[in-house]
mmCIF file of C-alpha atoms in Angstrom:
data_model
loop_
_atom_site.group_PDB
_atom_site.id
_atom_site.type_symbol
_atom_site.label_atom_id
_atom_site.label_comp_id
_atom_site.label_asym_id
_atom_site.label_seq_id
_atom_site.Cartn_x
_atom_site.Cartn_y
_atom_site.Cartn_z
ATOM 1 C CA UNK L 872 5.141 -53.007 7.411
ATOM 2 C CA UNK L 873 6.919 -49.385 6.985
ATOM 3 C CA UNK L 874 7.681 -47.416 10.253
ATOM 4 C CA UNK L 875 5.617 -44.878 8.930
ATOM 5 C CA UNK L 876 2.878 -47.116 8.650
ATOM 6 C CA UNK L 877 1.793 -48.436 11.993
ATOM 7 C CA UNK L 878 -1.421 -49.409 13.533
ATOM 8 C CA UNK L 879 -3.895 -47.903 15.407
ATOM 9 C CA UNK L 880 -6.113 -50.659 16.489
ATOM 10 C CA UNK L 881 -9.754 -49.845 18.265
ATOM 11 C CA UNK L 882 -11.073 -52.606 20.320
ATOM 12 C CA UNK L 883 -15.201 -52.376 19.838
ATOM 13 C CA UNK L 884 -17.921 -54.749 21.311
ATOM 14 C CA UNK L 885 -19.826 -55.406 18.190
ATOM 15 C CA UNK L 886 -20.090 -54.802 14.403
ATOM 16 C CA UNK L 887 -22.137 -52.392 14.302
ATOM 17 C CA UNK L 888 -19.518 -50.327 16.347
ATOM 18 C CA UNK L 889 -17.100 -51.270 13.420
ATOM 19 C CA UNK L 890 -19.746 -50.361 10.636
ATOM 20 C CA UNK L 891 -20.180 -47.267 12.081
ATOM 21 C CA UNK L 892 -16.791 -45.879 12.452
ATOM 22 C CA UNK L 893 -14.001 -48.170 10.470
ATOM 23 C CA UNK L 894 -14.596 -46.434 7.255
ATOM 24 C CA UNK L 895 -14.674 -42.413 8.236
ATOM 25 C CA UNK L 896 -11.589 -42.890 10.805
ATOM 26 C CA UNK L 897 -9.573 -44.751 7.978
ATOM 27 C CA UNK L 898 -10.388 -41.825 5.959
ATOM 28 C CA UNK L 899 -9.327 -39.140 8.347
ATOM 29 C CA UNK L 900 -6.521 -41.019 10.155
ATOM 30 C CA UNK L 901 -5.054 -43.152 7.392
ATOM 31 C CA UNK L 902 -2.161 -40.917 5.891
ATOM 32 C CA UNK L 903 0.601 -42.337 7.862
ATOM 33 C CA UNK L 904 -1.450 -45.072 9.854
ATOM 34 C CA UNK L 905 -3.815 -48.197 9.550
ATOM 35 C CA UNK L 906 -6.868 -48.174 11.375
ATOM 36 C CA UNK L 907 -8.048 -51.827 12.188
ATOM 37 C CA UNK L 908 -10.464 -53.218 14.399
ATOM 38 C CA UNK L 909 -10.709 -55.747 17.310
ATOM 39 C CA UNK L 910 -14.378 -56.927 17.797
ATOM 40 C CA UNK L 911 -14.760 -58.454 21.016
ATOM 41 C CA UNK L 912 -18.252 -59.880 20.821
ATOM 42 C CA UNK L 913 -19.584 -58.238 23.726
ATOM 43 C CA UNK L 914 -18.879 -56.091 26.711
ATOM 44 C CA UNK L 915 -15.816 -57.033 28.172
ATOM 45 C CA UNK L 916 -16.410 -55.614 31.293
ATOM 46 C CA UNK L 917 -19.297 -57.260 32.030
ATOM 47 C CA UNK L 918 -18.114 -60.653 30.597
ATOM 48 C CA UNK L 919 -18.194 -63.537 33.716
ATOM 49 C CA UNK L 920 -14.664 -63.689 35.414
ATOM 50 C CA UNK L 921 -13.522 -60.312 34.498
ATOM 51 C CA UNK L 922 -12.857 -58.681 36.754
ATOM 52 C CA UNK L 923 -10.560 -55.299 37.758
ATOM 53 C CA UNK L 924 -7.738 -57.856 38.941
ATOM 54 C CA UNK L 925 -7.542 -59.790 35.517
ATOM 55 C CA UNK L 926 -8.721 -56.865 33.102
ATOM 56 C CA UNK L 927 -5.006 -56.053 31.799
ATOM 57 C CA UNK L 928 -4.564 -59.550 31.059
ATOM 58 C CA UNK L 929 -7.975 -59.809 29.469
ATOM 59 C CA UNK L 930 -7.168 -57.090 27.022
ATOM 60 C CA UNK L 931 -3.315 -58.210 25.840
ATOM 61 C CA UNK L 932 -5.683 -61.553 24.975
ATOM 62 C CA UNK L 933 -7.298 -60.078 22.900
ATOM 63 C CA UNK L 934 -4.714 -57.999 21.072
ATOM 64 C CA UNK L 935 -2.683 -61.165 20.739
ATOM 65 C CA UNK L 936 -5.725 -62.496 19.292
ATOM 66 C CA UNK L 937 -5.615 -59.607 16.893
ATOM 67 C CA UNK L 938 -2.142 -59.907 15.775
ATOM 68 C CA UNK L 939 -1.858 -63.297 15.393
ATOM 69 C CA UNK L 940 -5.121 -64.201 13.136
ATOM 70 C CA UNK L 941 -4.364 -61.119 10.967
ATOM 71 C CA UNK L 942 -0.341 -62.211 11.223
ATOM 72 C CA UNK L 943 0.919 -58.460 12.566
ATOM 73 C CA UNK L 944 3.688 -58.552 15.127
ATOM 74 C CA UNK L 945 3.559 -56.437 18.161
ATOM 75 C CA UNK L 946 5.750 -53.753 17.236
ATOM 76 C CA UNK L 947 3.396 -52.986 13.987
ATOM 77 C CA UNK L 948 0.905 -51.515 16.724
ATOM 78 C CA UNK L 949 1.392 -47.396 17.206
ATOM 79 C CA UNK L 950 -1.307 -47.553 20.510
ATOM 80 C CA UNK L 951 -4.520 -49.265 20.983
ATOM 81 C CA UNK L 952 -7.883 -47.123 21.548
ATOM 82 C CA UNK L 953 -10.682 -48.466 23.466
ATOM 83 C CA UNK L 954 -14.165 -47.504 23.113
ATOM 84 C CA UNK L 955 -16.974 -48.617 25.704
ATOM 85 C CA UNK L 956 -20.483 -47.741 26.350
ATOM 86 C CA UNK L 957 -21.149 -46.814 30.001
ATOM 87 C CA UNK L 958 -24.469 -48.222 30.006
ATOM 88 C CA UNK L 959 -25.221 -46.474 33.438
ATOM 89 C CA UNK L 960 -22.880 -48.419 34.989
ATOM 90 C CA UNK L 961 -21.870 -45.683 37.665
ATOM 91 C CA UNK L 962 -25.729 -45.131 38.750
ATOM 92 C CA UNK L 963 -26.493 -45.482 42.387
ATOM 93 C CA UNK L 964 -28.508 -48.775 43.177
ATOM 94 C CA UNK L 965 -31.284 -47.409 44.224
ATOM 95 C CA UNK L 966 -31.967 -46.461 40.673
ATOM 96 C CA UNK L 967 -32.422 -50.161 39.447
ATOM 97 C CA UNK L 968 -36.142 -50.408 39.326
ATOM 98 C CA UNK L 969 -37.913 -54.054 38.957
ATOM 99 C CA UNK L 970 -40.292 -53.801 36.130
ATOM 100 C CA UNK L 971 -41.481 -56.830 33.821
ATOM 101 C CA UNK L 972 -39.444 -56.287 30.801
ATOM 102 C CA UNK L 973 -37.942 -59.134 28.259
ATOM 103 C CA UNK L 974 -34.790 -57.299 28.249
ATOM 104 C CA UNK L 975 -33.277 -54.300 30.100
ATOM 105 C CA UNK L 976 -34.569 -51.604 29.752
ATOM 106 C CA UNK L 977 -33.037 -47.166 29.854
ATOM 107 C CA UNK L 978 -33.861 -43.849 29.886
ATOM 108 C CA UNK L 979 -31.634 -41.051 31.336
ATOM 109 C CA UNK L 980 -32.683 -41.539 34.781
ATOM 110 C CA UNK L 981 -32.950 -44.971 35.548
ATOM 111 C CA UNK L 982 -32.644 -49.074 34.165
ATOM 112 C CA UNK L 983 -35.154 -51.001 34.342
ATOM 113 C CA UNK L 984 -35.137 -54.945 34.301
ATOM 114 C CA UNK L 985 -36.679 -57.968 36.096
ATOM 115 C CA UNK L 986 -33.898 -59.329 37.812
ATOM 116 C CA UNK L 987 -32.324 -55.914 39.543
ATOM 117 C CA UNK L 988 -29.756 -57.785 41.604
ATOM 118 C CA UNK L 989 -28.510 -58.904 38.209
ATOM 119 C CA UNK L 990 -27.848 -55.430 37.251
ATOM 120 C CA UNK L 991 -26.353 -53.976 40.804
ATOM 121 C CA UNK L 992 -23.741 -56.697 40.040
ATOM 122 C CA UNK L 993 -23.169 -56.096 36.409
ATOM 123 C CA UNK L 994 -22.745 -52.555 37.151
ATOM 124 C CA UNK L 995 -20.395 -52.933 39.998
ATOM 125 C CA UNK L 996 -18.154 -54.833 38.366
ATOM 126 C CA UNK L 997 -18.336 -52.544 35.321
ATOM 127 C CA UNK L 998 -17.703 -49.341 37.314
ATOM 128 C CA UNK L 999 -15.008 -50.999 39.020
ATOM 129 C CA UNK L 1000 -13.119 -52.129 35.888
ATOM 130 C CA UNK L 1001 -13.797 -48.930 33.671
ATOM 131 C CA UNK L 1002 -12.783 -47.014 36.685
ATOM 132 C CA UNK L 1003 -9.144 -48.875 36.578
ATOM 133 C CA UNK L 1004 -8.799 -48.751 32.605
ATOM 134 C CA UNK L 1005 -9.305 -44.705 32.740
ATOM 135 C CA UNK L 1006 -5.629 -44.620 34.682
ATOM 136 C CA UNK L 1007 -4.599 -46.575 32.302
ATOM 137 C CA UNK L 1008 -1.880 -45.528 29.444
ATOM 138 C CA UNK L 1009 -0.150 -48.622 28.865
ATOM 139 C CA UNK L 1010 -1.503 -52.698 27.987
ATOM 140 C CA UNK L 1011 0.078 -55.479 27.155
ATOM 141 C CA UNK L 1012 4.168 -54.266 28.445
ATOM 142 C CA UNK L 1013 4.622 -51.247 26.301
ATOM 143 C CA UNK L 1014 1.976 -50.471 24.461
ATOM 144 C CA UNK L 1015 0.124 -47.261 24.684
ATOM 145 C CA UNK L 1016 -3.541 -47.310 25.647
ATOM 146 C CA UNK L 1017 -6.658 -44.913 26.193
ATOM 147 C CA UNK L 1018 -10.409 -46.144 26.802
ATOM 148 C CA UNK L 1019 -12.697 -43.274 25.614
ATOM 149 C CA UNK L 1020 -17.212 -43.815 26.400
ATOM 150 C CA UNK L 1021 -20.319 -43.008 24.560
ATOM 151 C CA UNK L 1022 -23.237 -43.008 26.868
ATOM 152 C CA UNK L 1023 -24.898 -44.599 27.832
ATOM 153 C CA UNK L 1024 -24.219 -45.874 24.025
ATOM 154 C CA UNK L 1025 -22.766 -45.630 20.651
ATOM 155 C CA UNK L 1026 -26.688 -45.415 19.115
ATOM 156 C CA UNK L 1027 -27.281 -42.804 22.058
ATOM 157 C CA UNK L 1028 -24.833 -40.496 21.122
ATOM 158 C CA UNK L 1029 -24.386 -40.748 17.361
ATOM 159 C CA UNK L 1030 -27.902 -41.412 16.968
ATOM 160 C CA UNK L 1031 -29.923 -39.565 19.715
ATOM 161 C CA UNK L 1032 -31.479 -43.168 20.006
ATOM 162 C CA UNK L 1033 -30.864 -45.065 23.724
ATOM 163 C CA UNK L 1034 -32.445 -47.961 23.508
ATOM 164 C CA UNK L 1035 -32.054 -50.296 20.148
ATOM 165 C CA UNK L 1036 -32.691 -53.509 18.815
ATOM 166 C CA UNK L 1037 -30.323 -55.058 16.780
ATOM 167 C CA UNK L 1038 -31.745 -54.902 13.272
ATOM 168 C CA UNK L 1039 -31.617 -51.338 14.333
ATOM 169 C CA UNK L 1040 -27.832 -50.986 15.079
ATOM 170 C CA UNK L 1041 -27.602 -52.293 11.670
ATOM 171 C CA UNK L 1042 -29.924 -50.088 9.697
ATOM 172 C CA UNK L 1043 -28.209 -47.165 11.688
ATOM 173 C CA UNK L 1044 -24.779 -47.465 11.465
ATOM 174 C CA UNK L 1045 -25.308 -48.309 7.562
ATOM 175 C CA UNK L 1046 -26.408 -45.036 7.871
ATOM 176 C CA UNK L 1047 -24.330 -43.005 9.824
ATOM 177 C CA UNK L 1048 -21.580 -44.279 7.438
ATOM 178 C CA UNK L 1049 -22.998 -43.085 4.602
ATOM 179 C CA UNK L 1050 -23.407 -39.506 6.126
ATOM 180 C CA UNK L 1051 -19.844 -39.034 6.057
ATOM 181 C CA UNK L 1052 -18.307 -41.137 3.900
ATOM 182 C CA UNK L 1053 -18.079 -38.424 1.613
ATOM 183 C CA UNK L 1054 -17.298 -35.330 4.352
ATOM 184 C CA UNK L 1055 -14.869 -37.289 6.569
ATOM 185 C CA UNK L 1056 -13.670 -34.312 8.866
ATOM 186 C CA UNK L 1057 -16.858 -33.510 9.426
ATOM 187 C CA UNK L 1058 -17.413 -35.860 11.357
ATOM 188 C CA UNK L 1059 -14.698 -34.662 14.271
ATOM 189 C CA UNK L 1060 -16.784 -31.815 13.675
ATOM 190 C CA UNK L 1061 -20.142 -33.627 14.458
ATOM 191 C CA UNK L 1062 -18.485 -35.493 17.455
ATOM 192 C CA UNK L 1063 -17.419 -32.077 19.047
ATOM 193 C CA UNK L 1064 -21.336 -30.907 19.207
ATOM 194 C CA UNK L 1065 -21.417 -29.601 22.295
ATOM 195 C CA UNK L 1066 -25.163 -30.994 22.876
ATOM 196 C CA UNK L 1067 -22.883 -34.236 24.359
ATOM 197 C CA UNK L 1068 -18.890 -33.735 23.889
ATOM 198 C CA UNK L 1069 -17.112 -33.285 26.888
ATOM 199 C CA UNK L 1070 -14.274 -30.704 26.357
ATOM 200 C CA UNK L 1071 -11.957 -30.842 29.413
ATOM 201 C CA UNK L 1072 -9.301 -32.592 30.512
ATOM 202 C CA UNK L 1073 -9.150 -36.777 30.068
ATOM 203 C CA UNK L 1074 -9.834 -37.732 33.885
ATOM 204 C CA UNK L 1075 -11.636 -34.888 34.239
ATOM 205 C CA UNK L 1076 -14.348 -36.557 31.698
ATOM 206 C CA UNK L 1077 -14.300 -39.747 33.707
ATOM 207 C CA UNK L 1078 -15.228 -38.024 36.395
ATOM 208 C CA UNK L 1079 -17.781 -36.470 35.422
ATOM 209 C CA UNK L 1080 -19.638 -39.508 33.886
ATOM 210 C CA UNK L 1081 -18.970 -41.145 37.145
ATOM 211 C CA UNK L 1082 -20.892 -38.659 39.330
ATOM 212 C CA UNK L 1083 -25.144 -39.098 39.654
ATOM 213 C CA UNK L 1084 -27.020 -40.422 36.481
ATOM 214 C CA UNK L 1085 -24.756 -39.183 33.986
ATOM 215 C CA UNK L 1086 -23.829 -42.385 32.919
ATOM 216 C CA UNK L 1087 -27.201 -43.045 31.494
ATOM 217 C CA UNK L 1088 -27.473 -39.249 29.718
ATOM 218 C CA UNK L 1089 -25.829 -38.603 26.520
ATOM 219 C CA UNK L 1090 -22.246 -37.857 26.304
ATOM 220 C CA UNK L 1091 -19.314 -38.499 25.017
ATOM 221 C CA UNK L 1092 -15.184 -38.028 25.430
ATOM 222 C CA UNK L 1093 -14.235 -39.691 22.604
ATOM 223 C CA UNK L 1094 -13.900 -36.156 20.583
ATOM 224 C CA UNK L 1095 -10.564 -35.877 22.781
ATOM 225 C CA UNK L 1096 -9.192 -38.446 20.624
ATOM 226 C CA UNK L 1097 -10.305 -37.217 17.192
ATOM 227 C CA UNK L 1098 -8.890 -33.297 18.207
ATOM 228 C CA UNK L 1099 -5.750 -34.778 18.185
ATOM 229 C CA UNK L 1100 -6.009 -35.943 14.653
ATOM 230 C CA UNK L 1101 -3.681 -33.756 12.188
ATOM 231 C CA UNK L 1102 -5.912 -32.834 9.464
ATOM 232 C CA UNK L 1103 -3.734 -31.648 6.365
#
């Protein structure tokens, strides 16, 4: 692979994270780089034994996962960008609410779910680990690293839409590709709307989502990234 050629690889929970983005940020980054993915199947910061101890090691896993099933080596990586949902992780307990519900439920104020003691721990150990990985600018020795958050998710912010089944994640991010597959740029454009992008600095964003329920509202910081974009 040329020098001028490297990777930028995202690390995404799902698919639909994938579908929805792969295609318009190969477009508008792909003139001297390769976009590619990392699906990790889930929320790694939530997965059982992760934890803010292990989370750097947890990560270079899965980028030598990455490299070796799509037979890269290391130095064919430019930096690695991480994208999370905050899924009101940073909420104070008190605004867990027991309510008889198959699956959790959110709106901007509050989750909802049966088993709340579940979800105090869940979020704990999410805050604690997303909290860690927003110092972070390097993974895995040398390689540079940045962890940007739609809240309280990717459907929330792109779509307006909190809470969404999974045939839905599909039908929408089928559809939010097709919006700008043919306007690329205007998605940074979109992703700047000030109705949710956060505009100051990097930690000052994390701070922000950390403080009362703005975890569960909609925002984003992930426009940081895509201002830095050259568009030619």
């Amino acid at each position: 692979m040329g020098k001028s050629r490297k990777i930028v690889l995202f690390i995404v929970e799902g698919i639909t994270d994938k579908n929805s983005l792969a295609l318009v940020l190969s477009k508008i980054i792909e003139k001297d780089k390769i976009v590619r993915f990392k699906i990790i199947n889930g929320d790694i910061t939530t997965k059982n034994g992760v934890n803010a101890s292990n989370i750097y090691k947890k990560i270079t896993d899965y980028i030598k996962e990455f490299i070796t099933g799509n037979m890269y080596k290391k130095s064919d990586i430019l930096n690695v960008i991480h994208l999370v949902d905050t899924d009101g992780a940073f909420i104070n307990d008190n605004l867990v609410l027991k309510k008889d519900v198959e699956n959790i439920e959110y709106n901007t104020e509050n989750i909802y779910a049966r088993n709340i003691e579940n979800i105090k721990n869940r979020n704990k150990q999410k805050s604690q680990i997303l909290s860690k990985l927003s110092t972070t600018s390097i993974v895995y020795v040398n390689l540079p690293y940045k962890i940007y958050f739609f809240s309280s998710n990717l459907e929330h912010v792109i779509h307006n839409k909190q809470s969404v089944c999974a045939d839905e994640k599909h039908k929408y991010s089928e559809r939010f590709e097709d919006k700008f597959i043919s306007s690329p740029f205007s998605f940074i454009e979109f992703m700047n709307n000030p109705e949710f992008s956060l505009n100051s600095e990097y930690k000052d964003t994390w701070e922000f989502i950390k403080k009362d329920t703005n975890s569960l509202k909609r925002y984003t910081n992930f426009n940081l990234y895509l201002n830095t974009i050259k568009i030619e």
